Amino acid sequence: MTSEDFLKEIQAIGEKFLLKLQKLPKADPVEIVSFSVVLLFIATVLVLTIIACSCCCYSCCGCDGRPDPRHKKSRVRPAAR
């Protein structure tokens, strides 16, 4: 898939979404609830992704963006006999 095809696909999805939003005030209650559930699911996935990425970045790097030396991986060496 080329970048042009990807952009066209994203634009088509956006147009469908806007059309759905325009028709929402006249929709059945079941359709409104199902659309709300889908939006809630998408928002939840985005929020959890942001939280996971920020926690991962925070544990690897300090607030200043440099790696934290305390979280360096140490190599396990065999015990001497």
XYZ file of C-alpha atoms in Angstrom:
81
model
C 0.000 0.000 0.000
C 1.510 3.294 -1.047
C 1.285 6.460 0.979
C -1.221 7.927 -1.499
C -3.510 4.918 -1.102
C -3.178 5.162 2.663
C -4.086 8.867 2.629
C -7.084 8.190 0.386
C -8.234 5.453 2.751
C -7.892 7.732 5.789
C -9.792 10.473 3.948
C -12.579 8.031 3.038
C -12.860 6.904 6.664
C -12.985 10.537 7.807
C -15.736 11.350 5.314
C -17.782 8.340 6.459
C -17.293 9.424 10.062
C -18.472 12.984 9.325
C -21.473 11.673 7.404
C -22.337 9.432 10.351
C -22.076 12.394 12.745
C -24.365 14.471 10.531
C -27.019 11.728 10.483
C -26.753 11.033 14.229
C -29.437 13.473 15.471
C -32.055 11.698 13.300
C -30.853 8.164 14.106
C -32.559 5.478 16.158
C -31.620 5.224 19.843
C -29.970 1.843 19.221
C -27.770 3.348 16.524
C -26.820 6.254 18.795
C -25.855 3.884 21.608
C -23.841 1.619 19.324
C -22.015 4.608 17.829
C -21.268 5.883 21.338
C -19.900 2.486 22.360
C -17.598 2.425 19.329
C -16.365 5.949 20.106
C -15.812 5.028 23.752
C -13.811 1.963 22.709
C -11.605 4.001 20.358
C -11.028 6.665 23.014
C -10.159 4.015 25.618
C -7.617 2.369 23.319
C -5.997 5.729 22.556
C -5.827 6.742 26.223
C -4.367 3.385 27.283
C -1.794 3.568 24.477
C -0.740 7.046 25.575
C -0.486 5.918 29.203
C 1.555 2.826 28.264
C 3.936 4.825 26.089
C 4.407 7.527 28.690
C 5.061 4.986 31.469
C 7.553 3.126 29.304
C 9.339 6.338 28.350
C 9.362 7.537 31.950
C 10.882 4.295 33.233
C 13.596 4.287 30.559
C 14.422 7.994 30.602
C 14.208 10.632 33.267
C 12.211 13.788 32.836
C 15.172 15.400 31.049
C 15.223 12.734 28.317
C 18.512 11.109 29.338
C 18.645 7.440 30.300
C 18.491 6.777 34.011
C 21.636 4.898 35.116
C 19.705 3.119 37.883
C 17.635 1.258 35.299
C 20.601 -0.118 33.388
C 20.409 -3.807 32.695
C 23.095 -5.749 34.501
C 24.571 -8.890 33.088
C 24.345 -12.036 35.130
C 27.680 -13.802 35.472
C 28.174 -17.372 36.605
C 29.222 -17.757 40.220
C 32.882 -18.542 40.816
C 33.581 -21.837 42.560
